[in-house]
């Protein structure tokens, strides 16, 4: 039988910190991209806003475009998860269009 491997506490903590660092970078990036746009933002601003060291960004992402694409993908997934159940309620094409527009503006 395969028994799950139990990691020592310090390794669990390290994995948790890595996940938190990555999510901090993503959140800071999203905020800065919203405020300034992709082209006008810098990795230095992102890590500063995330409260991390300057080299930390590159442990998780190759460049700001990579994190931008991840953010866009997350937004697409969030919207898809929201709108698909709503669209499935439509019984006619007219209802589908109405639901789609209403969902877009209420999301």
PDB file of N, CA and C in Angstrom:
ATOM      1  N   UNK A   1       0.817  -1.191   0.000  1.00  0.00           N
ATOM      2  CA  UNK A   1       0.000   0.000   0.000  1.00  0.00           C
ATOM      3  C   UNK A   1       0.857   1.249   0.000  1.00  0.00           C
ATOM      4  N   UNK A   2       0.414   2.248  -0.710  1.00  0.00           N
ATOM      5  CA  UNK A   2       1.131   3.521  -0.734  1.00  0.00           C
ATOM      6  C   UNK A   2       0.670   4.385   0.428  1.00  0.00           C
ATOM      7  N   UNK A   3       1.578   4.639   1.309  1.00  0.00           N
ATOM      8  CA  UNK A   3       1.293   5.505   2.451  1.00  0.00           C
ATOM      9  C   UNK A   3       1.816   6.895   2.124  1.00  0.00           C
ATOM     10  N   UNK A   4       0.995   7.938   2.322  1.00  0.00           N
ATOM     11  CA  UNK A   4       1.486   9.280   2.026  1.00  0.00           C
ATOM     12  C   UNK A   4       2.703   9.621   2.885  1.00  0.00           C
ATOM     13  N   UNK A   5       3.635  10.298   2.282  1.00  0.00           N
ATOM     14  CA  UNK A   5       4.845  10.707   2.986  1.00  0.00           C
ATOM     15  C   UNK A   5       4.529  11.957   3.801  1.00  0.00           C
ATOM     16  N   UNK A   6       4.824  11.884   5.060  1.00  0.00           N
ATOM     17  CA  UNK A   6       4.598  13.014   5.952  1.00  0.00           C
ATOM     18  C   UNK A   6       5.855  13.874   5.985  1.00  0.00           C
ATOM     19  N   UNK A   7       5.720  15.117   5.599  1.00  0.00           N
ATOM     20  CA  UNK A   7       6.864  16.028   5.583  1.00  0.00           C
ATOM     21  C   UNK A   7       7.098  16.614   6.967  1.00  0.00           C
ATOM     22  N   UNK A   8       8.360  16.871   7.294  1.00  0.00           N
ATOM     23  CA  UNK A   8       8.650  17.561   8.562  1.00  0.00           C
ATOM     24  C   UNK A   8       8.044  18.962   8.545  1.00  0.00           C
ATOM     25  N   UNK A   9       7.779  19.475   9.735  1.00  0.00           N
ATOM     26  CA  UNK A   9       7.126  20.772   9.865  1.00  0.00           C
ATOM     27  C   UNK A   9       7.845  21.871   9.104  1.00  0.00           C
ATOM     28  N   UNK A  10       9.185  21.907   9.174  1.00  0.00           N
ATOM     29  CA  UNK A  10       9.909  23.001   8.518  1.00  0.00           C
ATOM     30  C   UNK A  10       9.757  22.943   7.002  1.00  0.00           C
ATOM     31  N   UNK A  11       9.601  21.745   6.428  1.00  0.00           N
ATOM     32  CA  UNK A  11       9.376  21.643   4.978  1.00  0.00           C
ATOM     33  C   UNK A  11       7.955  22.067   4.626  1.00  0.00           C
ATOM     34  N   UNK A  12       6.989  21.725   5.475  1.00  0.00           N
ATOM     35  CA  UNK A  12       5.608  22.162   5.245  1.00  0.00           C
ATOM     36  C   UNK A  12       5.538  23.687   5.292  1.00  0.00           C
ATOM     37  N   UNK A  13       6.221  24.254   6.267  1.00  0.00           N
ATOM     38  CA  UNK A  13       6.230  25.718   6.412  1.00  0.00           C
ATOM     39  C   UNK A  13       6.858  26.369   5.186  1.00  0.00           C
ATOM     40  N   UNK A  14       7.945  25.777   4.697  1.00  0.00           N
ATOM     41  CA  UNK A  14       8.614  26.325   3.509  1.00  0.00           C
ATOM     42  C   UNK A  14       7.694  26.270   2.289  1.00  0.00           C
ATOM     43  N   UNK A  15       6.990  25.142   2.121  1.00  0.00           N
ATOM     44  CA  UNK A  15       6.063  25.022   0.995  1.00  0.00           C
ATOM     45  C   UNK A  15       4.943  26.043   1.111  1.00  0.00           C
ATOM     46  N   UNK A  16       4.450  26.253   2.327  1.00  0.00           N
ATOM     47  CA  UNK A  16       3.405  27.243   2.549  1.00  0.00           C
ATOM     48  C   UNK A  16       3.918  28.647   2.239  1.00  0.00           C
ATOM     49  N   UNK A  17       5.137  28.958   2.668  1.00  0.00           N
ATOM     50  CA  UNK A  17       5.728  30.269   2.382  1.00  0.00           C
ATOM     51  C   UNK A  17       5.894  30.476   0.875  1.00  0.00           C
ATOM     52  N   UNK A  18       6.321  29.432   0.161  1.00  0.00           N
ATOM     53  CA  UNK A  18       6.484  29.543  -1.293  1.00  0.00           C
ATOM     54  C   UNK A  18       5.142  29.849  -1.950  1.00  0.00           C
ATOM     55  N   UNK A  19       4.098  29.158  -1.498  1.00  0.00           N
ATOM     56  CA  UNK A  19       2.769  29.400  -2.065  1.00  0.00           C
ATOM     57  C   UNK A  19       2.298  30.823  -1.741  1.00  0.00           C
ATOM     58  N   UNK A  20       2.532  31.258  -0.514  1.00  0.00           N
ATOM     59  CA  UNK A  20       2.138  32.612  -0.124  1.00  0.00           C
ATOM     60  C   UNK A  20       2.923  33.667  -0.894  1.00  0.00           C
ATOM     61  N   UNK A  21       4.219  33.441  -1.086  1.00  0.00           N
ATOM     62  CA  UNK A  21       5.032  34.383  -1.855  1.00  0.00           C
ATOM     63  C   UNK A  21       4.511  34.503  -3.279  1.00  0.00           C
ATOM     64  N   UNK A  22       4.228  33.361  -3.896  1.00  0.00           N
ATOM     65  CA  UNK A  22       3.730  33.353  -5.281  1.00  0.00           C
ATOM     66  C   UNK A  22       2.408  34.109  -5.375  1.00  0.00           C
ATOM     67  N   UNK A  23       1.503  33.836  -4.444  1.00  0.00           N
ATOM     68  CA  UNK A  23       0.205  34.517  -4.460  1.00  0.00           C
ATOM     69  C   UNK A  23       0.362  36.004  -4.165  1.00  0.00           C
ATOM     70  N   UNK A  24       1.303  36.371  -3.313  1.00  0.00           N
ATOM     71  CA  UNK A  24       1.568  37.794  -3.038  1.00  0.00           C
ATOM     72  C   UNK A  24       2.046  38.505  -4.294  1.00  0.00           C
ATOM     73  N   UNK A  25       2.904  37.837  -5.047  1.00  0.00           N
ATOM     74  CA  UNK A  25       3.399  38.415  -6.304  1.00  0.00           C
ATOM     75  C   UNK A  25       2.252  38.577  -7.294  1.00  0.00           C
ATOM     76  N   UNK A  26       1.391  37.577  -7.381  1.00  0.00           N
ATOM     77  CA  UNK A  26       0.261  37.641  -8.314  1.00  0.00           C
ATOM     78  C   UNK A  26      -0.678  38.774  -7.934  1.00  0.00           C
ATOM     79  N   UNK A  27      -1.012  38.893  -6.663  1.00  0.00           N
ATOM     80  CA  UNK A  27      -1.913  39.954  -6.212  1.00  0.00           C
ATOM     81  C   UNK A  27      -1.300  41.334  -6.425  1.00  0.00           C
ATOM     82  N   UNK A  28      -0.031  41.494  -6.060  1.00  0.00           N
ATOM     83  CA  UNK A  28       0.638  42.782  -6.264  1.00  0.00           C
ATOM     84  C   UNK A  28       0.695  43.121  -7.745  1.00  0.00           C
ATOM     85  N   UNK A  29       0.994  42.138  -8.574  1.00  0.00           N
ATOM     86  CA  UNK A  29       1.051  42.357 -10.028  1.00  0.00           C
ATOM     87  C   UNK A  29      -0.296  42.806 -10.558  1.00  0.00           C
ATOM     88  N   UNK A  30      -1.341  42.113 -10.140  1.00  0.00           N
ATOM     89  CA  UNK A  30      -2.692  42.470 -10.611  1.00  0.00           C
ATOM     90  C   UNK A  30      -3.037  43.913 -10.243  1.00  0.00           C
ATOM     91  N   UNK A  31      -2.714  44.297  -9.018  1.00  0.00           N
ATOM     92  CA  UNK A  31      -3.004  45.670  -8.586  1.00  0.00           C
ATOM     93  C   UNK A  31      -2.197  46.693  -9.380  1.00  0.00           C
ATOM     94  N   UNK A  32      -0.924  46.435  -9.564  1.00  0.00           N
ATOM     95  CA  UNK A  32      -0.071  47.380 -10.293  1.00  0.00           C
ATOM     96  C   UNK A  32      -0.452  47.430 -11.769  1.00  0.00           C
ATOM     97  N   UNK A  33      -0.737  46.279 -12.377  1.00  0.00           N
ATOM     98  CA  UNK A  33      -1.160  46.275 -13.780  1.00  0.00           C
ATOM     99  C   UNK A  33      -2.467  47.052 -13.947  1.00  0.00           C
ATOM    100  N   UNK A  34      -3.357  46.940 -12.959  1.00  0.00           N
ATOM    101  CA  UNK A  34      -4.625  47.677 -13.005  1.00  0.00           C
ATOM    102  C   UNK A  34      -4.379  49.178 -12.913  1.00  0.00           C
ATOM    103  N   UNK A  35      -3.472  49.572 -12.051  1.00  0.00           N
ATOM    104  CA  UNK A  35      -3.180  50.994 -11.837  1.00  0.00           C
ATOM    105  C   UNK A  35      -2.380  51.615 -12.984  1.00  0.00           C
ATOM    106  N   UNK A  36      -1.361  50.890 -13.476  1.00  0.00           N
ATOM    107  CA  UNK A  36      -0.405  51.492 -14.391  1.00  0.00           C
ATOM    108  C   UNK A  36      -0.352  50.866 -15.776  1.00  0.00           C
ATOM    109  N   UNK A  37      -0.920  49.676 -15.914  1.00  0.00           N
ATOM    110  CA  UNK A  37      -0.776  48.950 -17.167  1.00  0.00           C
ATOM    111  C   UNK A  37       0.467  48.080 -17.148  1.00  0.00           C
ATOM    112  N   UNK A  38       0.498  47.125 -18.031  1.00  0.00           N
ATOM    113  CA  UNK A  38       1.623  46.195 -18.093  1.00  0.00           C
ATOM    114  C   UNK A  38       2.926  46.902 -18.462  1.00  0.00           C
ATOM    115  N   UNK A  39       2.886  47.706 -19.498  1.00  0.00           N
ATOM    116  CA  UNK A  39       4.111  48.339 -20.000  1.00  0.00           C
ATOM    117  C   UNK A  39       4.732  49.330 -19.019  1.00  0.00           C
ATOM    118  N   UNK A  40       3.905  49.983 -18.213  1.00  0.00           N
ATOM    119  CA  UNK A  40       4.414  51.015 -17.296  1.00  0.00           C
ATOM    120  C   UNK A  40       4.773  50.469 -15.921  1.00  0.00           C
ATOM    121  N   UNK A  41       4.602  49.181 -15.710  1.00  0.00           N
ATOM    122  CA  UNK A  41       4.928  48.597 -14.410  1.00  0.00           C
ATOM    123  C   UNK A  41       6.254  47.857 -14.488  1.00  0.00           C
ATOM    124  N   UNK A  42       6.860  47.660 -13.322  1.00  0.00           N
ATOM    125  CA  UNK A  42       8.154  46.976 -13.299  1.00  0.00           C
ATOM    126  C   UNK A  42       8.136  45.866 -12.260  1.00  0.00           C
ATOM    127  N   UNK A  43       9.033  44.922 -12.444  1.00  0.00           N
ATOM    128  CA  UNK A  43       9.183  43.826 -11.487  1.00  0.00           C
ATOM    129  C   UNK A  43       9.574  44.391 -10.122  1.00  0.00           C
ATOM    130  N   UNK A  44      10.403  45.408 -10.118  1.00  0.00           N
ATOM    131  CA  UNK A  44      10.822  46.038  -8.857  1.00  0.00           C
ATOM    132  C   UNK A  44       9.605  46.569  -8.081  1.00  0.00           C
ATOM    133  N   UNK A  45       8.676  47.209  -8.770  1.00  0.00           N
ATOM    134  CA  UNK A  45       7.450  47.689  -8.118  1.00  0.00           C
ATOM    135  C   UNK A  45       6.620  46.526  -7.574  1.00  0.00           C
ATOM    136  N   UNK A  46       6.550  45.461  -8.346  1.00  0.00           N
ATOM    137  CA  UNK A  46       5.744  44.308  -7.957  1.00  0.00           C
ATOM    138  C   UNK A  46       6.271  43.693  -6.659  1.00  0.00           C
ATOM    139  N   UNK A  47       7.571  43.412  -6.600  1.00  0.00           N
ATOM    140  CA  UNK A  47       8.119  42.786  -5.388  1.00  0.00           C
ATOM    141  C   UNK A  47       8.076  43.745  -4.201  1.00  0.00           C
ATOM    142  N   UNK A  48       8.226  45.022  -4.467  1.00  0.00           N
ATOM    143  CA  UNK A  48       8.125  46.003  -3.391  1.00  0.00           C
ATOM    144  C   UNK A  48       6.715  45.991  -2.803  1.00  0.00           C
ATOM    145  N   UNK A  49       5.722  46.001  -3.667  1.00  0.00           N
ATOM    146  CA  UNK A  49       4.326  45.971  -3.216  1.00  0.00           C
ATOM    147  C   UNK A  49       4.012  44.661  -2.498  1.00  0.00           C
ATOM    148  N   UNK A  50       4.620  43.577  -2.949  1.00  0.00           N
ATOM    149  CA  UNK A  50       4.400  42.260  -2.328  1.00  0.00           C
ATOM    150  C   UNK A  50       5.172  42.115  -1.018  1.00  0.00           C
ATOM    151  N   UNK A  51       6.110  43.030  -0.763  1.00  0.00           N
ATOM    152  CA  UNK A  51       6.903  42.961   0.453  1.00  0.00           C
ATOM    153  C   UNK A  51       7.965  41.875   0.416  1.00  0.00           C
ATOM    154  N   UNK A  52       8.467  41.606  -0.791  1.00  0.00           N
ATOM    155  CA  UNK A  52       9.458  40.547  -0.974  1.00  0.00           C
ATOM    156  C   UNK A  52      10.766  41.121  -1.515  1.00  0.00           C
ATOM    157  N   UNK A  53      11.823  40.320  -1.463  1.00  0.00           N
ATOM    158  CA  UNK A  53      13.112  40.727  -1.997  1.00  0.00           C
ATOM    159  C   UNK A  53      13.092  40.779  -3.512  1.00  0.00           C
ATOM    160  N   UNK A  54      13.982  41.562  -4.082  1.00  0.00           N
ATOM    161  CA  UNK A  54      13.955  41.815  -5.530  1.00  0.00           C
ATOM    162  C   UNK A  54      14.152  40.568  -6.380  1.00  0.00           C
ATOM    163  N   UNK A  55      14.936  39.613  -5.929  1.00  0.00           N
ATOM    164  CA  UNK A  55      15.161  38.411  -6.731  1.00  0.00           C
ATOM    165  C   UNK A  55      14.066  37.371  -6.592  1.00  0.00           C
ATOM    166  N   UNK A  56      13.201  37.541  -5.610  1.00  0.00           N
ATOM    167  CA  UNK A  56      12.167  36.539  -5.329  1.00  0.00           C
ATOM    168  C   UNK A  56      11.235  36.334  -6.511  1.00  0.00           C
ATOM    169  N   UNK A  57      10.928  37.393  -7.231  1.00  0.00           N
ATOM    170  CA  UNK A  57      10.020  37.311  -8.374  1.00  0.00           C
ATOM    171  C   UNK A  57      10.460  36.217  -9.337  1.00  0.00           C
ATOM    172  N   UNK A  58      11.757  36.175  -9.606  1.00  0.00           N
ATOM    173  CA  UNK A  58      12.295  35.265 -10.619  1.00  0.00           C
ATOM    174  C   UNK A  58      12.365  33.807 -10.142  1.00  0.00           C
ATOM    175  N   UNK A  59      12.092  33.562  -8.870  1.00  0.00           N
ATOM    176  CA  UNK A  59      11.943  32.191  -8.395  1.00  0.00           C
ATOM    177  C   UNK A  59      10.614  31.595  -8.851  1.00  0.00           C
ATOM    178  N   UNK A  60       9.669  32.461  -9.223  1.00  0.00           N
ATOM    179  CA  UNK A  60       8.330  32.019  -9.560  1.00  0.00           C
ATOM    180  C   UNK A  60       7.937  32.310 -11.004  1.00  0.00           C
ATOM    181  N   UNK A  61       8.468  33.376 -11.568  1.00  0.00           N
ATOM    182  CA  UNK A  61       8.078  33.803 -12.909  1.00  0.00           C
ATOM    183  C   UNK A  61       9.298  34.246 -13.700  1.00  0.00           C
ATOM    184  N   UNK A  62       9.249  34.028 -15.006  1.00  0.00           N
ATOM    185  CA  UNK A  62      10.356  34.431 -15.868  1.00  0.00           C
ATOM    186  C   UNK A  62      10.376  35.938 -16.078  1.00  0.00           C
ATOM    187  N   UNK A  63       9.186  36.518 -16.238  1.00  0.00           N
ATOM    188  CA  UNK A  63       9.073  37.962 -16.447  1.00  0.00           C
ATOM    189  C   UNK A  63       7.648  38.400 -16.123  1.00  0.00           C
ATOM    190  N   UNK A  64       7.387  39.690 -16.223  1.00  0.00           N
ATOM    191  CA  UNK A  64       6.066  40.200 -15.859  1.00  0.00           C
ATOM    192  C   UNK A  64       4.989  39.766 -16.843  1.00  0.00           C
ATOM    193  N   UNK A  65       5.365  39.459 -18.070  1.00  0.00           N
ATOM    194  CA  UNK A  65       4.384  38.973 -19.040  1.00  0.00           C
ATOM    195  C   UNK A  65       3.841  37.614 -18.601  1.00  0.00           C
ATOM    196  N   UNK A  66       4.702  36.780 -18.059  1.00  0.00           N
ATOM    197  CA  UNK A  66       4.256  35.461 -17.592  1.00  0.00           C
ATOM    198  C   UNK A  66       3.217  35.593 -16.481  1.00  0.00           C
ATOM    199  N   UNK A  67       3.465  36.468 -15.519  1.00  0.00           N
ATOM    200  CA  UNK A  67       2.491  36.647 -14.441  1.00  0.00           C
ATOM    201  C   UNK A  67       1.232  37.320 -14.977  1.00  0.00           C
ATOM    202  N   UNK A  68       1.364  38.218 -15.932  1.00  0.00           N
ATOM    203  CA  UNK A  68       0.204  38.851 -16.553  1.00  0.00           C
ATOM    204  C   UNK A  68      -0.692  37.808 -17.228  1.00  0.00           C
ATOM    205  N   UNK A  69      -0.087  36.902 -17.978  1.00  0.00           N
ATOM    206  CA  UNK A  69      -0.862  35.861 -18.657  1.00  0.00           C
ATOM    207  C   UNK A  69      -1.547  34.930 -17.655  1.00  0.00           C
ATOM    208  N   UNK A  70      -0.886  34.646 -16.550  1.00  0.00           N
ATOM    209  CA  UNK A  70      -1.508  33.838 -15.513  1.00  0.00           C
ATOM    210  C   UNK A  70      -2.733  34.550 -14.941  1.00  0.00           C
ATOM    211  N   UNK A  71      -2.614  35.843 -14.707  1.00  0.00           N
ATOM    212  CA  UNK A  71      -3.730  36.632 -14.177  1.00  0.00           C
ATOM    213  C   UNK A  71      -4.886  36.630 -15.167  1.00  0.00           C
ATOM    214  N   UNK A  72      -4.587  36.854 -16.434  1.00  0.00           N
ATOM    215  CA  UNK A  72      -5.631  36.849 -17.462  1.00  0.00           C
ATOM    216  C   UNK A  72      -6.323  35.492 -17.501  1.00  0.00           C
ATOM    217  N   UNK A  73      -5.550  34.421 -17.427  1.00  0.00           N
ATOM    218  CA  UNK A  73      -6.119  33.078 -17.439  1.00  0.00           C
ATOM    219  C   UNK A  73      -7.032  32.851 -16.235  1.00  0.00           C
ATOM    220  N   UNK A  74      -6.622  33.328 -15.074  1.00  0.00           N
ATOM    221  CA  UNK A  74      -7.463  33.201 -13.876  1.00  0.00           C
ATOM    222  C   UNK A  74      -8.774  33.959 -14.043  1.00  0.00           C
ATOM    223  N   UNK A  75      -8.700  35.154 -14.607  1.00  0.00           N
ATOM    224  CA  UNK A  75      -9.908  35.958 -14.807  1.00  0.00           C
ATOM    225  C   UNK A  75     -10.854  35.253 -15.781  1.00  0.00           C
ATOM    226  N   UNK A  76     -10.310  34.710 -16.845  1.00  0.00           N
ATOM    227  CA  UNK A  76     -11.125  33.982 -17.822  1.00  0.00           C
ATOM    228  C   UNK A  76     -11.800  32.791 -17.150  1.00  0.00           C
ATOM    229  N   UNK A  77     -11.053  32.050 -16.339  1.00  0.00           N
ATOM    230  CA  UNK A  77     -11.627  30.900 -15.645  1.00  0.00           C
ATOM    231  C   UNK A  77     -12.711  31.315 -14.660  1.00  0.00           C
ATOM    232  N   UNK A  78     -12.465  32.386 -13.914  1.00  0.00           N
ATOM    233  CA  UNK A  78     -13.466  32.882 -12.961  1.00  0.00           C
ATOM    234  C   UNK A  78     -14.750  33.277 -13.682  1.00  0.00           C
ATOM    235  N   UNK A  79     -14.598  34.004 -14.777  1.00  0.00           N
ATOM    236  CA  UNK A  79     -15.783  34.438 -15.521  1.00  0.00           C
ATOM    237  C   UNK A  79     -16.504  33.251 -16.140  1.00  0.00           C
ATOM    238  N   UNK A  80     -15.743  32.319 -16.676  1.00  0.00           N
ATOM    239  CA  UNK A  80     -16.363  31.121 -17.267  1.00  0.00           C
ATOM    240  C   UNK A  80     -17.150  30.349 -16.224  1.00  0.00           C
ATOM    241  N   UNK A  81     -16.575  30.195 -15.041  1.00  0.00           N
ATOM    242  CA  UNK A  81     -17.273  29.493 -13.965  1.00  0.00           C
ATOM    243  C   UNK A  81     -18.535  30.226 -13.533  1.00  0.00           C
ATOM    244  N   UNK A  82     -18.540  31.525 -13.701  1.00  0.00           N
ATOM    245  CA  UNK A  82     -19.716  32.326 -13.361  1.00  0.00           C
ATOM    246  C   UNK A  82     -20.770  32.265 -14.460  1.00  0.00           C
ATOM    247  N   UNK A  83     -20.368  32.463 -15.713  1.00  0.00           N
ATOM    248  CA  UNK A  83     -21.343  32.650 -16.780  1.00  0.00           C
ATOM    249  C   UNK A  83     -21.927  31.344 -17.331  1.00  0.00           C
ATOM    250  N   UNK A  84     -21.168  30.270 -17.364  1.00  0.00           N
ATOM    251  CA  UNK A  84     -21.667  29.032 -17.971  1.00  0.00           C
ATOM    252  C   UNK A  84     -22.924  28.515 -17.268  1.00  0.00           C
ATOM    253  N   UNK A  85     -22.971  28.458 -15.939  1.00  0.00           N
ATOM    254  CA  UNK A  85     -24.228  28.030 -15.304  1.00  0.00           C
ATOM    255  C   UNK A  85     -25.393  28.971 -15.620  1.00  0.00           C
ATOM    256  N   UNK A  86     -25.089  30.262 -15.765  1.00  0.00           N
ATOM    257  CA  UNK A  86     -26.148  31.220 -16.099  1.00  0.00           C
ATOM    258  C   UNK A  86     -26.665  30.984 -17.520  1.00  0.00           C
ATOM    259  N   UNK A  87     -25.759  30.784 -18.452  1.00  0.00           N
ATOM    260  CA  UNK A  87     -26.147  30.547 -19.852  1.00  0.00           C
ATOM    261  C   UNK A  87     -26.950  29.257 -19.990  1.00  0.00           C
ATOM    262  N   UNK A  88     -26.613  28.279 -19.193  1.00  0.00           N
ATOM    263  CA  UNK A  88     -27.334  27.005 -19.253  1.00  0.00           C
ATOM    264  C   UNK A  88     -28.798  27.135 -18.855  1.00  0.00           C
ATOM    265  N   UNK A  89     -29.162  28.225 -18.209  1.00  0.00           N
ATOM    266  CA  UNK A  89     -30.553  28.472 -17.823  1.00  0.00           C
ATOM    267  C   UNK A  89     -31.400  28.951 -19.010  1.00  0.00           C
ATOM    268  N   UNK A  90     -30.754  29.411 -20.073  1.00  0.00           N
ATOM    269  CA  UNK A  90     -31.483  29.968 -21.222  1.00  0.00           C
ATOM    270  C   UNK A  90     -32.253  28.878 -21.952  1.00  0.00           C
ATOM    271  N   UNK A  91     -33.485  29.233 -22.362  1.00  0.00           N
ATOM    272  CA  UNK A  91     -34.309  28.304 -23.142  1.00  0.00           C
ATOM    273  C   UNK A  91     -34.404  28.728 -24.599  1.00  0.00           C
ATOM    274  N   UNK A  92     -34.080  29.993 -24.862  1.00  0.00           N
ATOM    275  CA  UNK A  92     -34.113  30.491 -26.238  1.00  0.00           C
ATOM    276  C   UNK A  92     -32.833  31.271 -26.500  1.00  0.00           C
ATOM    277  N   UNK A  93     -32.579  31.528 -27.780  1.00  0.00           N
ATOM    278  CA  UNK A  93     -31.394  32.308 -28.131  1.00  0.00           C
ATOM    279  C   UNK A  93     -31.486  33.714 -27.556  1.00  0.00           C
ATOM    280  N   UNK A  94     -32.669  34.288 -27.582  1.00  0.00           N
ATOM    281  CA  UNK A  94     -32.868  35.631 -27.029  1.00  0.00           C
ATOM    282  C   UNK A  94     -32.538  35.658 -25.536  1.00  0.00           C
ATOM    283  N   UNK A  95     -32.972  34.648 -24.801  1.00  0.00           N
ATOM    284  CA  UNK A  95     -32.640  34.566 -23.378  1.00  0.00           C
ATOM    285  C   UNK A  95     -31.133  34.410 -23.180  1.00  0.00           C
ATOM    286  N   UNK A  96     -30.519  33.615 -24.040  1.00  0.00           N
ATOM    287  CA  UNK A  96     -29.076  33.410 -23.950  1.00  0.00           C
ATOM    288  C   UNK A  96     -28.333  34.727 -24.103  1.00  0.00           C
ATOM    289  N   UNK A  97     -28.694  35.507 -25.110  1.00  0.00           N
ATOM    290  CA  UNK A  97     -28.051  36.806 -25.337  1.00  0.00           C
ATOM    291  C   UNK A  97     -28.297  37.730 -24.157  1.00  0.00           C
ATOM    292  N   UNK A  98     -29.519  37.764 -23.672  1.00  0.00           N
ATOM    293  CA  UNK A  98     -29.863  38.615 -22.534  1.00  0.00           C
ATOM    294  C   UNK A  98     -29.069  38.206 -21.297  1.00  0.00           C
ATOM    295  N   UNK A  99     -29.010  36.914 -21.024  1.00  0.00           N
ATOM    296  CA  UNK A  99     -28.259  36.419 -19.869  1.00  0.00           C
ATOM    297  C   UNK A  99     -26.776  36.732 -20.017  1.00  0.00           C
ATOM    298  N   UNK A 100     -26.245  36.552 -21.218  1.00  0.00           N
ATOM    299  CA  UNK A 100     -24.825  36.812 -21.452  1.00  0.00           C
ATOM    300  C   UNK A 100     -24.479  38.274 -21.168  1.00  0.00           C
ATOM    301  N   UNK A 101     -25.277  39.198 -21.712  1.00  0.00           N
ATOM    302  CA  UNK A 101     -25.003  40.619 -21.481  1.00  0.00           C
ATOM    303  C   UNK A 101     -25.198  40.995 -20.022  1.00  0.00           C
ATOM    304  N   UNK A 102     -26.275  40.526 -19.425  1.00  0.00           N
ATOM    305  CA  UNK A 102     -26.540  40.828 -18.021  1.00  0.00           C
ATOM    306  C   UNK A 102     -25.433  40.275 -17.134  1.00  0.00           C
ATOM    307  N   UNK A 103     -25.010  39.051 -17.412  1.00  0.00           N
ATOM    308  CA  UNK A 103     -23.948  38.427 -16.620  1.00  0.00           C
ATOM    309  C   UNK A 103     -22.646  39.203 -16.739  1.00  0.00           C
ATOM    310  N   UNK A 104     -22.324  39.628 -17.953  1.00  0.00           N
ATOM    311  CA  UNK A 104     -21.081  40.377 -18.169  1.00  0.00           C
ATOM    312  C   UNK A 104     -21.051  41.637 -17.306  1.00  0.00           C
ATOM    313  N   UNK A 105     -22.160  42.367 -17.276  1.00  0.00           N
ATOM    314  CA  UNK A 105     -22.172  43.639 -16.563  1.00  0.00           C
ATOM    315  C   UNK A 105     -22.406  43.468 -15.057  1.00  0.00           C
ATOM    316  N   UNK A 106     -22.894  42.310 -14.637  1.00  0.00           N
ATOM    317  CA  UNK A 106     -23.119  42.070 -13.204  1.00  0.00           C
ATOM    318  C   UNK A 106     -22.003  41.260 -12.552  1.00  0.00           C
ATOM    319  N   UNK A 107     -21.043  40.812 -13.353  1.00  0.00           N
ATOM    320  CA  UNK A 107     -19.970  39.972 -12.814  1.00  0.00           C
ATOM    321  C   UNK A 107     -19.084  40.781 -11.997  1.00  0.00           C
TER     322      UNK A 107
END
